[in-house]
Amino acid sequence: MDNLKIDRINTLAHKAKSVGLTEEEKKEQAALRKEYIATIRMNLRTQLDNIDIKENDGSVTNLGEKYGKQERH
């Protein structure tokens, strides 16, 4: 997500608080928020998939291989 879209989210949020939004602006805001949340989740998942934990027995477990990269139904 680029800075222009983030700026637009903020602009719409400020406008919603001050004067309100039109139906079209509400739809745009919802779509932008949905995209923003999806981007945040993807970035978080990528970070979590790259975390290694050293177990008590000295072995190293990659959380992405253990939990994150499984197929979800």
PDB file of N, CA, C and O in Angstrom:
ATOM      1  N   MET A   1       0.849  -1.166   0.000  1.00  0.00           N
ATOM      2  CA  MET A   1       0.000   0.000   0.000  1.00  0.00           C
ATOM      3  C   MET A   1       0.898   1.232   0.000  1.00  0.00           C
ATOM      4  O   MET A   1       1.802   1.328   0.816  1.00  0.00           O
ATOM      5  N   ASP A   2       0.623   2.141  -0.889  1.00  0.00           N
ATOM      6  CA  ASP A   2       1.472   3.326  -0.994  1.00  0.00           C
ATOM      7  C   ASP A   2       0.977   4.459  -0.094  1.00  0.00           C
ATOM      8  O   ASP A   2      -0.125   4.414   0.456  1.00  0.00           O
ATOM      9  N   ASN A   3       1.802   5.475   0.043  1.00  0.00           N
ATOM     10  CA  ASN A   3       1.486   6.601   0.927  1.00  0.00           C
ATOM     11  C   ASN A   3       0.274   7.400   0.454  1.00  0.00           C
ATOM     12  O   ASN A   3      -0.425   7.990   1.283  1.00  0.00           O
ATOM     13  N   LEU A   4       0.028   7.424  -0.843  1.00  0.00           N
ATOM     14  CA  LEU A   4      -1.144   8.153  -1.343  1.00  0.00           C
ATOM     15  C   LEU A   4      -2.440   7.540  -0.817  1.00  0.00           C
ATOM     16  O   LEU A   4      -3.371   8.260  -0.436  1.00  0.00           O
ATOM     17  N   LYS A   5      -2.491   6.214  -0.783  1.00  0.00           N
ATOM     18  CA  LYS A   5      -3.694   5.545  -0.284  1.00  0.00           C
ATOM     19  C   LYS A   5      -3.841   5.751   1.225  1.00  0.00           C
ATOM     20  O   LYS A   5      -4.948   5.954   1.718  1.00  0.00           O
ATOM     21  N   ILE A   6      -2.732   5.716   1.935  1.00  0.00           N
ATOM     22  CA  ILE A   6      -2.778   5.951   3.379  1.00  0.00           C
ATOM     23  C   ILE A   6      -3.230   7.377   3.668  1.00  0.00           C
ATOM     24  O   ILE A   6      -4.057   7.611   4.556  1.00  0.00           O
ATOM     25  N   ASP A   7      -2.718   8.327   2.894  1.00  0.00           N
ATOM     26  CA  ASP A   7      -3.157   9.716   3.041  1.00  0.00           C
ATOM     27  C   ASP A   7      -4.655   9.855   2.756  1.00  0.00           C
ATOM     28  O   ASP A   7      -5.362  10.605   3.436  1.00  0.00           O
ATOM     29  N   ARG A   8      -5.131   9.119   1.764  1.00  0.00           N
ATOM     30  CA  ARG A   8      -6.563   9.169   1.428  1.00  0.00           C
ATOM     31  C   ARG A   8      -7.401   8.591   2.572  1.00  0.00           C
ATOM     32  O   ARG A   8      -8.463   9.139   2.902  1.00  0.00           O
ATOM     33  N   ILE A   9      -6.936   7.501   3.180  1.00  0.00           N
ATOM     34  CA  ILE A   9      -7.633   6.933   4.343  1.00  0.00           C
ATOM     35  C   ILE A   9      -7.746   7.984   5.442  1.00  0.00           C
ATOM     36  O   ILE A   9      -8.816   8.181   6.035  1.00  0.00           O
ATOM     37  N   ASN A  10      -6.650   8.667   5.718  1.00  0.00           N
ATOM     38  CA  ASN A  10      -6.645   9.689   6.761  1.00  0.00           C
ATOM     39  C   ASN A  10      -7.552  10.872   6.407  1.00  0.00           C
ATOM     40  O   ASN A  10      -8.265  11.392   7.262  1.00  0.00           O
ATOM     41  N   THR A  11      -7.527  11.283   5.153  1.00  0.00           N
ATOM     42  CA  THR A  11      -8.385  12.380   4.705  1.00  0.00           C
ATOM     43  C   THR A  11      -9.859  12.025   4.893  1.00  0.00           C
ATOM     44  O   THR A  11     -10.648  12.827   5.402  1.00  0.00           O
ATOM     45  N   LEU A  12     -10.218  10.813   4.496  1.00  0.00           N
ATOM     46  CA  LEU A  12     -11.609  10.385   4.643  1.00  0.00           C
ATOM     47  C   LEU A  12     -12.006  10.273   6.117  1.00  0.00           C
ATOM     48  O   LEU A  12     -13.135  10.613   6.496  1.00  0.00           O
ATOM     49  N   ALA A  13     -11.085   9.821   6.960  1.00  0.00           N
ATOM     50  CA  ALA A  13     -11.378   9.712   8.393  1.00  0.00           C
ATOM     51  C   ALA A  13     -11.633  11.088   9.002  1.00  0.00           C
ATOM     52  O   ALA A  13     -12.580  11.266   9.777  1.00  0.00           O
ATOM     53  N   HIS A  14     -10.813  12.060   8.631  1.00  0.00           N
ATOM     54  CA  HIS A  14     -11.006  13.418   9.142  1.00  0.00           C
ATOM     55  C   HIS A  14     -12.317  14.024   8.640  1.00  0.00           C
ATOM     56  O   HIS A  14     -13.041  14.677   9.395  1.00  0.00           O
ATOM     57  N   LYS A  15     -12.610  13.774   7.370  1.00  0.00           N
ATOM     58  CA  LYS A  15     -13.848  14.303   6.804  1.00  0.00           C
ATOM     59  C   LYS A  15     -15.071  13.657   7.458  1.00  0.00           C
ATOM     60  O   LYS A  15     -16.072  14.323   7.716  1.00  0.00           O
ATOM     61  N   ALA A  16     -14.966  12.358   7.751  1.00  0.00           N
ATOM     62  CA  ALA A  16     -16.076  11.651   8.392  1.00  0.00           C
ATOM     63  C   ALA A  16     -16.380  12.247   9.759  1.00  0.00           C
ATOM     64  O   ALA A  16     -17.543  12.357  10.158  1.00  0.00           O
ATOM     65  N   LYS A  17     -15.337  12.638  10.473  1.00  0.00           N
ATOM     66  CA  LYS A  17     -15.523  13.224  11.807  1.00  0.00           C
ATOM     67  C   LYS A  17     -16.065  14.641  11.739  1.00  0.00           C
ATOM     68  O   LYS A  17     -16.813  15.061  12.616  1.00  0.00           O
ATOM     69  N   SER A  18     -15.693  15.376  10.700  1.00  0.00           N
ATOM     70  CA  SER A  18     -16.085  16.790  10.642  1.00  0.00           C
ATOM     71  C   SER A  18     -17.438  17.000   9.963  1.00  0.00           C
ATOM     72  O   SER A  18     -18.354  17.543  10.573  1.00  0.00           O
ATOM     73  N   VAL A  19     -17.576  16.579   8.725  1.00  0.00           N
ATOM     74  CA  VAL A  19     -18.805  16.872   7.984  1.00  0.00           C
ATOM     75  C   VAL A  19     -19.562  15.630   7.522  1.00  0.00           C
ATOM     76  O   VAL A  19     -20.683  15.733   7.043  1.00  0.00           O
ATOM     77  N   GLY A  20     -18.954  14.469   7.618  1.00  0.00           N
ATOM     78  CA  GLY A  20     -19.593  13.245   7.158  1.00  0.00           C
ATOM     79  C   GLY A  20     -19.175  12.886   5.745  1.00  0.00           C
ATOM     80  O   GLY A  20     -18.600  13.698   5.020  1.00  0.00           O
ATOM     81  N   LEU A  21     -19.474  11.651   5.380  1.00  0.00           N
ATOM     82  CA  LEU A  21     -19.086  11.143   4.064  1.00  0.00           C
ATOM     83  C   LEU A  21     -20.314  10.822   3.220  1.00  0.00           C
ATOM     84  O   LEU A  21     -21.366  10.453   3.743  1.00  0.00           O
ATOM     85  N   THR A  22     -20.141  10.932   1.907  1.00  0.00           N
ATOM     86  CA  THR A  22     -21.183  10.477   0.992  1.00  0.00           C
ATOM     87  C   THR A  22     -21.126   8.954   0.937  1.00  0.00           C
ATOM     88  O   THR A  22     -20.168   8.332   1.418  1.00  0.00           O
ATOM     89  N   GLU A  23     -22.138   8.360   0.361  1.00  0.00           N
ATOM     90  CA  GLU A  23     -22.168   6.894   0.241  1.00  0.00           C
ATOM     91  C   GLU A  23     -20.967   6.387  -0.571  1.00  0.00           C
ATOM     92  O   GLU A  23     -20.372   5.373  -0.242  1.00  0.00           O
ATOM     93  N   GLU A  24     -20.626   7.109  -1.621  1.00  0.00           N
ATOM     94  CA  GLU A  24     -19.480   6.727  -2.460  1.00  0.00           C
ATOM     95  C   GLU A  24     -18.178   6.787  -1.656  1.00  0.00           C
ATOM     96  O   GLU A  24     -17.331   5.906  -1.758  1.00  0.00           O
ATOM     97  N   GLU A  25     -18.039   7.830  -0.852  1.00  0.00           N
ATOM     98  CA  GLU A  25     -16.842   7.964  -0.019  1.00  0.00           C
ATOM     99  C   GLU A  25     -16.786   6.873   1.058  1.00  0.00           C
ATOM    100  O   GLU A  25     -15.712   6.366   1.375  1.00  0.00           O
ATOM    101  N   LYS A  26     -17.938   6.495   1.586  1.00  0.00           N
ATOM    102  CA  LYS A  26     -17.980   5.409   2.580  1.00  0.00           C
ATOM    103  C   LYS A  26     -17.511   4.094   1.965  1.00  0.00           C
ATOM    104  O   LYS A  26     -16.774   3.339   2.582  1.00  0.00           O
ATOM    105  N   LYS A  27     -17.938   3.841   0.730  1.00  0.00           N
ATOM    106  CA  LYS A  27     -17.511   2.625   0.038  1.00  0.00           C
ATOM    107  C   LYS A  27     -16.010   2.656  -0.237  1.00  0.00           C
ATOM    108  O   LYS A  27     -15.318   1.657  -0.068  1.00  0.00           O
ATOM    109  N   GLU A  28     -15.518   3.823  -0.666  1.00  0.00           N
ATOM    110  CA  GLU A  28     -14.084   3.972  -0.917  1.00  0.00           C
ATOM    111  C   GLU A  28     -13.293   3.759   0.371  1.00  0.00           C
ATOM    112  O   GLU A  28     -12.277   3.061   0.379  1.00  0.00           O
ATOM    113  N   GLN A  29     -13.771   4.338   1.465  1.00  0.00           N
ATOM    114  CA  GLN A  29     -13.100   4.203   2.754  1.00  0.00           C
ATOM    115  C   GLN A  29     -13.056   2.736   3.185  1.00  0.00           C
ATOM    116  O   GLN A  29     -12.016   2.241   3.636  1.00  0.00           O
ATOM    117  N   ALA A  30     -14.166   2.026   3.034  1.00  0.00           N
ATOM    118  CA  ALA A  30     -14.221   0.620   3.417  1.00  0.00           C
ATOM    119  C   ALA A  30     -13.243  -0.213   2.584  1.00  0.00           C
ATOM    120  O   ALA A  30     -12.543  -1.081   3.116  1.00  0.00           O
ATOM    121  N   ALA A  31     -13.181   0.050   1.290  1.00  0.00           N
ATOM    122  CA  ALA A  31     -12.275  -0.691   0.411  1.00  0.00           C
ATOM    123  C   ALA A  31     -10.816  -0.405   0.764  1.00  0.00           C
ATOM    124  O   ALA A  31      -9.987  -1.322   0.812  1.00  0.00           O
ATOM    125  N   LEU A  32     -10.503   0.857   1.033  1.00  0.00           N
ATOM    126  CA  LEU A  32      -9.129   1.211   1.398  1.00  0.00           C
ATOM    127  C   LEU A  32      -8.733   0.590   2.737  1.00  0.00           C
ATOM    128  O   LEU A  32      -7.616   0.093   2.891  1.00  0.00           O
ATOM    129  N   ARG A  33      -9.640   0.610   3.688  1.00  0.00           N
ATOM    130  CA  ARG A  33      -9.352  -0.005   4.990  1.00  0.00           C
ATOM    131  C   ARG A  33      -9.130  -1.513   4.854  1.00  0.00           C
ATOM    132  O   ARG A  33      -8.244  -2.067   5.480  1.00  0.00           O
ATOM    133  N   LYS A  34      -9.950  -2.152   4.027  1.00  0.00           N
ATOM    134  CA  LYS A  34      -9.812  -3.592   3.806  1.00  0.00           C
ATOM    135  C   LYS A  34      -8.441  -3.908   3.191  1.00  0.00           C
ATOM    136  O   LYS A  34      -7.758  -4.844   3.607  1.00  0.00           O
ATOM    137  N   GLU A  35      -8.040  -3.118   2.218  1.00  0.00           N
ATOM    138  CA  GLU A  35      -6.730  -3.300   1.583  1.00  0.00           C
ATOM    139  C   GLU A  35      -5.607  -3.069   2.581  1.00  0.00           C
ATOM    140  O   GLU A  35      -4.618  -3.807   2.619  1.00  0.00           O
ATOM    141  N   TYR A  36      -5.747  -2.032   3.414  1.00  0.00           N
ATOM    142  CA  TYR A  36      -4.736  -1.710   4.422  1.00  0.00           C
ATOM    143  C   TYR A  36      -4.578  -2.856   5.415  1.00  0.00           C
ATOM    144  O   TYR A  36      -3.458  -3.281   5.722  1.00  0.00           O
ATOM    145  N   ILE A  37      -5.684  -3.390   5.907  1.00  0.00           N
ATOM    146  CA  ILE A  37      -5.628  -4.497   6.863  1.00  0.00           C
ATOM    147  C   ILE A  37      -5.006  -5.733   6.226  1.00  0.00           C
ATOM    148  O   ILE A  37      -4.206  -6.425   6.853  1.00  0.00           O
ATOM    149  N   ALA A  38      -5.339  -6.009   4.974  1.00  0.00           N
ATOM    150  CA  ALA A  38      -4.747  -7.158   4.281  1.00  0.00           C
ATOM    151  C   ALA A  38      -3.236  -6.997   4.152  1.00  0.00           C
ATOM    152  O   ALA A  38      -2.481  -7.965   4.326  1.00  0.00           O
ATOM    153  N   THR A  39      -2.783  -5.789   3.871  1.00  0.00           N
ATOM    154  CA  THR A  39      -1.349  -5.518   3.764  1.00  0.00           C
ATOM    155  C   THR A  39      -0.651  -5.720   5.100  1.00  0.00           C
ATOM    156  O   THR A  39       0.412  -6.340   5.165  1.00  0.00           O
ATOM    157  N   ILE A  40      -1.251  -5.215   6.171  1.00  0.00           N
ATOM    158  CA  ILE A  40      -0.680  -5.371   7.506  1.00  0.00           C
ATOM    159  C   ILE A  40      -0.594  -6.851   7.876  1.00  0.00           C
ATOM    160  O   ILE A  40       0.432  -7.329   8.386  1.00  0.00           O
ATOM    161  N   ARG A  41      -1.642  -7.609   7.625  1.00  0.00           N
ATOM    162  CA  ARG A  41      -1.640  -9.046   7.936  1.00  0.00           C
ATOM    163  C   ARG A  41      -0.565  -9.787   7.149  1.00  0.00           C
ATOM    164  O   ARG A  41       0.112 -10.662   7.679  1.00  0.00           O
ATOM    165  N   MET A  42      -0.420  -9.442   5.866  1.00  0.00           N
ATOM    166  CA  MET A  42       0.579 -10.101   5.040  1.00  0.00           C
ATOM    167  C   MET A  42       1.985  -9.803   5.563  1.00  0.00           C
ATOM    168  O   MET A  42       2.827 -10.703   5.665  1.00  0.00           O
ATOM    169  N   ASN A  43       2.243  -8.540   5.924  1.00  0.00           N
ATOM    170  CA  ASN A  43       3.557  -8.176   6.459  1.00  0.00           C
ATOM    171  C   ASN A  43       3.839  -8.879   7.779  1.00  0.00           C
ATOM    172  O   ASN A  43       4.948  -9.362   8.010  1.00  0.00           O
ATOM    173  N   LEU A  44       2.843  -8.953   8.641  1.00  0.00           N
ATOM    174  CA  LEU A  44       3.010  -9.628   9.926  1.00  0.00           C
ATOM    175  C   LEU A  44       3.268 -11.116   9.726  1.00  0.00           C
ATOM    176  O   LEU A  44       4.158 -11.693  10.355  1.00  0.00           O
ATOM    177  N   ARG A  45       2.513 -11.740   8.825  1.00  0.00           N
ATOM    178  CA  ARG A  45       2.695 -13.175   8.550  1.00  0.00           C
ATOM    179  C   ARG A  45       4.108 -13.430   8.023  1.00  0.00           C
ATOM    180  O   ARG A  45       4.764 -14.386   8.409  1.00  0.00           O
ATOM    181  N   THR A  46       4.598 -12.558   7.139  1.00  0.00           N
ATOM    182  CA  THR A  46       5.946 -12.709   6.593  1.00  0.00           C
ATOM    183  C   THR A  46       6.987 -12.632   7.697  1.00  0.00           C
ATOM    184  O   THR A  46       7.924 -13.431   7.736  1.00  0.00           O
ATOM    185  N   GLN A  47       6.811 -11.682   8.620  1.00  0.00           N
ATOM    186  CA  GLN A  47       7.748 -11.559   9.739  1.00  0.00           C
ATOM    187  C   GLN A  47       7.696 -12.789  10.635  1.00  0.00           C
ATOM    188  O   GLN A  47       8.729 -13.318  11.035  1.00  0.00           O
ATOM    189  N   LEU A  48       6.494 -13.241  10.948  1.00  0.00           N
ATOM    190  CA  LEU A  48       6.360 -14.409  11.829  1.00  0.00           C
ATOM    191  C   LEU A  48       6.917 -15.678  11.178  1.00  0.00           C
ATOM    192  O   LEU A  48       7.479 -16.529  11.863  1.00  0.00           O
ATOM    193  N   ASP A  49       6.756 -15.789   9.869  1.00  0.00           N
ATOM    194  CA  ASP A  49       7.272 -16.961   9.155  1.00  0.00           C
ATOM    195  C   ASP A  49       8.791 -17.031   9.184  1.00  0.00           C
ATOM    196  O   ASP A  49       9.368 -18.081   8.946  1.00  0.00           O
ATOM    197  N   ASN A  50       9.452 -15.932   9.472  1.00  0.00           N
ATOM    198  CA  ASN A  50      10.908 -15.903   9.475  1.00  0.00           C
ATOM    199  C   ASN A  50      11.520 -15.900  10.867  1.00  0.00           C
ATOM    200  O   ASN A  50      12.705 -15.631  11.021  1.00  0.00           O
ATOM    201  N   ILE A  51      10.722 -16.223  11.875  1.00  0.00           N
ATOM    202  CA  ILE A  51      11.228 -16.266  13.249  1.00  0.00           C
ATOM    203  C   ILE A  51      11.692 -17.689  13.571  1.00  0.00           C
ATOM    204  O   ILE A  51      10.971 -18.656  13.346  1.00  0.00           O
ATOM    205  N   ASP A  52      12.909 -17.777  14.093  1.00  0.00           N
ATOM    206  CA  ASP A  52      13.447 -19.059  14.550  1.00  0.00           C
ATOM    207  C   ASP A  52      13.507 -19.040  16.071  1.00  0.00           C
ATOM    208  O   ASP A  52      13.886 -18.033  16.673  1.00  0.00           O
ATOM    209  N   ILE A  53      13.137 -20.168  16.671  1.00  0.00           N
ATOM    210  CA  ILE A  53      13.185 -20.291  18.120  1.00  0.00           C
ATOM    211  C   ILE A  53      14.143 -21.409  18.475  1.00  0.00           C
ATOM    212  O   ILE A  53      14.059 -22.515  17.932  1.00  0.00           O
ATOM    213  N   LYS A  54      15.062 -21.115  19.375  1.00  0.00           N
ATOM    214  CA  LYS A  54      15.994 -22.130  19.846  1.00  0.00           C
ATOM    215  C   LYS A  54      15.329 -22.876  20.999  1.00  0.00           C
ATOM    216  O   LYS A  54      14.981 -22.297  22.019  1.00  0.00           O
ATOM    217  N   GLU A  55      15.147 -24.172  20.816  1.00  0.00           N
ATOM    218  CA  GLU A  55      14.499 -25.018  21.819  1.00  0.00           C
ATOM    219  C   GLU A  55      15.480 -25.352  22.937  1.00  0.00           C
ATOM    220  O   GLU A  55      16.693 -25.150  22.807  1.00  0.00           O
ATOM    221  N   ASN A  56      14.951 -25.874  24.041  1.00  0.00           N
ATOM    222  CA  ASN A  56      15.788 -26.240  25.188  1.00  0.00           C
ATOM    223  C   ASN A  56      16.840 -27.288  24.844  1.00  0.00           C
ATOM    224  O   ASN A  56      17.914 -27.311  25.424  1.00  0.00           O
ATOM    225  N   ASP A  57      16.520 -28.161  23.891  1.00  0.00           N
ATOM    226  CA  ASP A  57      17.476 -29.217  23.511  1.00  0.00           C
ATOM    227  C   ASP A  57      18.527 -28.719  22.517  1.00  0.00           C
ATOM    228  O   ASP A  57      19.379 -29.490  22.077  1.00  0.00           O
ATOM    229  N   GLY A  58      18.487 -27.445  22.158  1.00  0.00           N
ATOM    230  CA  GLY A  58      19.479 -26.868  21.259  1.00  0.00           C
ATOM    231  C   GLY A  58      19.037 -26.818  19.808  1.00  0.00           C
ATOM    232  O   GLY A  58      19.691 -26.185  18.983  1.00  0.00           O
ATOM    233  N   SER A  59      17.951 -27.502  19.473  1.00  0.00           N
ATOM    234  CA  SER A  59      17.468 -27.474  18.092  1.00  0.00           C
ATOM    235  C   SER A  59      16.804 -26.129  17.792  1.00  0.00           C
ATOM    236  O   SER A  59      16.406 -25.397  18.692  1.00  0.00           O
ATOM    237  N   VAL A  60      16.715 -25.818  16.516  1.00  0.00           N
ATOM    238  CA  VAL A  60      16.111 -24.557  16.091  1.00  0.00           C
ATOM    239  C   VAL A  60      14.828 -24.879  15.332  1.00  0.00           C
ATOM    240  O   VAL A  60      14.826 -25.687  14.409  1.00  0.00           O
ATOM    241  N   THR A  61      13.738 -24.240  15.723  1.00  0.00           N
ATOM    242  CA  THR A  61      12.449 -24.435  15.076  1.00  0.00           C
ATOM    243  C   THR A  61      12.052 -23.144  14.382  1.00  0.00           C
ATOM    244  O   THR A  61      12.034 -22.086  14.998  1.00  0.00           O
ATOM    245  N   ASN A  62      11.739 -23.240  13.097  1.00  0.00           N
ATOM    246  CA  ASN A  62      11.256 -22.088  12.345  1.00  0.00           C
ATOM    247  C   ASN A  62       9.741 -22.052  12.480  1.00  0.00           C
ATOM    248  O   ASN A  62       9.053 -23.018  12.153  1.00  0.00           O
ATOM    249  N   LEU A  63       9.207 -20.955  12.975  1.00  0.00           N
ATOM    250  CA  LEU A  63       7.761 -20.853  13.200  1.00  0.00           C
ATOM    251  C   LEU A  63       6.965 -20.913  11.901  1.00  0.00           C
ATOM    252  O   LEU A  63       5.851 -21.423  11.883  1.00  0.00           O
ATOM    253  N   GLY A  64       7.536 -20.385  10.834  1.00  0.00           N
ATOM    254  CA  GLY A  64       6.846 -20.449   9.546  1.00  0.00           C
ATOM    255  C   GLY A  64       6.668 -21.870   9.067  1.00  0.00           C
ATOM    256  O   GLY A  64       5.619 -22.245   8.565  1.00  0.00           O
ATOM    257  N   GLU A  65       7.696 -22.681   9.249  1.00  0.00           N
ATOM    258  CA  GLU A  65       7.595 -24.074   8.836  1.00  0.00           C
ATOM    259  C   GLU A  65       6.682 -24.861   9.764  1.00  0.00           C
ATOM    260  O   GLU A  65       5.973 -25.760   9.346  1.00  0.00           O
ATOM    261  N   LYS A  66       6.693 -24.518  11.037  1.00  0.00           N
ATOM    262  CA  LYS A  66       5.880 -25.258  12.013  1.00  0.00           C
ATOM    263  C   LYS A  66       4.414 -24.853  11.964  1.00  0.00           C
ATOM    264  O   LYS A  66       3.533 -25.698  12.040  1.00  0.00           O
ATOM    265  N   TYR A  67       4.129 -23.555  11.833  1.00  0.00           N
ATOM    266  CA  TYR A  67       2.750 -23.093  11.922  1.00  0.00           C
ATOM    267  C   TYR A  67       2.247 -22.331  10.701  1.00  0.00           C
ATOM    268  O   TYR A  67       1.098 -22.491  10.316  1.00  0.00           O
ATOM    269  N   GLY A  68       3.051 -21.479  10.131  1.00  0.00           N
ATOM    270  CA  GLY A  68       2.543 -20.492   9.184  1.00  0.00           C
ATOM    271  C   GLY A  68       2.356 -20.938   7.769  1.00  0.00           C
ATOM    272  O   GLY A  68       1.482 -20.451   7.082  1.00  0.00           O
ATOM    273  N   LYS A  69       3.151 -21.838   7.276  1.00  0.00           N
ATOM    274  CA  LYS A  69       3.114 -22.157   5.855  1.00  0.00           C
ATOM    275  C   LYS A  69       2.244 -23.359   5.549  1.00  0.00           C
ATOM    276  O   LYS A  69       2.380 -23.997   4.533  1.00  0.00           O
ATOM    277  N   GLN A  70       1.304 -23.652   6.434  1.00  0.00           N
ATOM    278  CA  GLN A  70       0.380 -24.748   6.220  1.00  0.00           C
ATOM    279  C   GLN A  70      -0.757 -24.262   5.315  1.00  0.00           C
ATOM    280  O   GLN A  70      -1.092 -23.086   5.308  1.00  0.00           O
ATOM    281  N   GLU A  71      -1.345 -25.200   4.578  1.00  0.00           N
ATOM    282  CA  GLU A  71      -2.481 -24.812   3.759  1.00  0.00           C
ATOM    283  C   GLU A  71      -3.685 -24.585   4.659  1.00  0.00           C
ATOM    284  O   GLU A  71      -3.945 -25.342   5.574  1.00  0.00           O
ATOM    285  N   ARG A  72      -4.390 -23.509   4.399  1.00  0.00           N
ATOM    286  CA  ARG A  72      -5.566 -23.185   5.193  1.00  0.00           C
ATOM    287  C   ARG A  72      -6.821 -23.466   4.379  1.00  0.00           C
ATOM    288  O   ARG A  72      -6.884 -23.157   3.210  1.00  0.00           O
ATOM    289  N   HIS A  73      -7.803 -24.039   5.030  1.00  0.00           N
ATOM    290  CA  HIS A  73      -9.064 -24.365   4.318  1.00  0.00           C
ATOM    291  C   HIS A  73     -10.152 -23.427   4.725  1.00  0.00           C
ATOM    292  O   HIS A  73     -10.305 -22.920   5.720  1.00  0.00           O
TER     293      HIS A  73
END
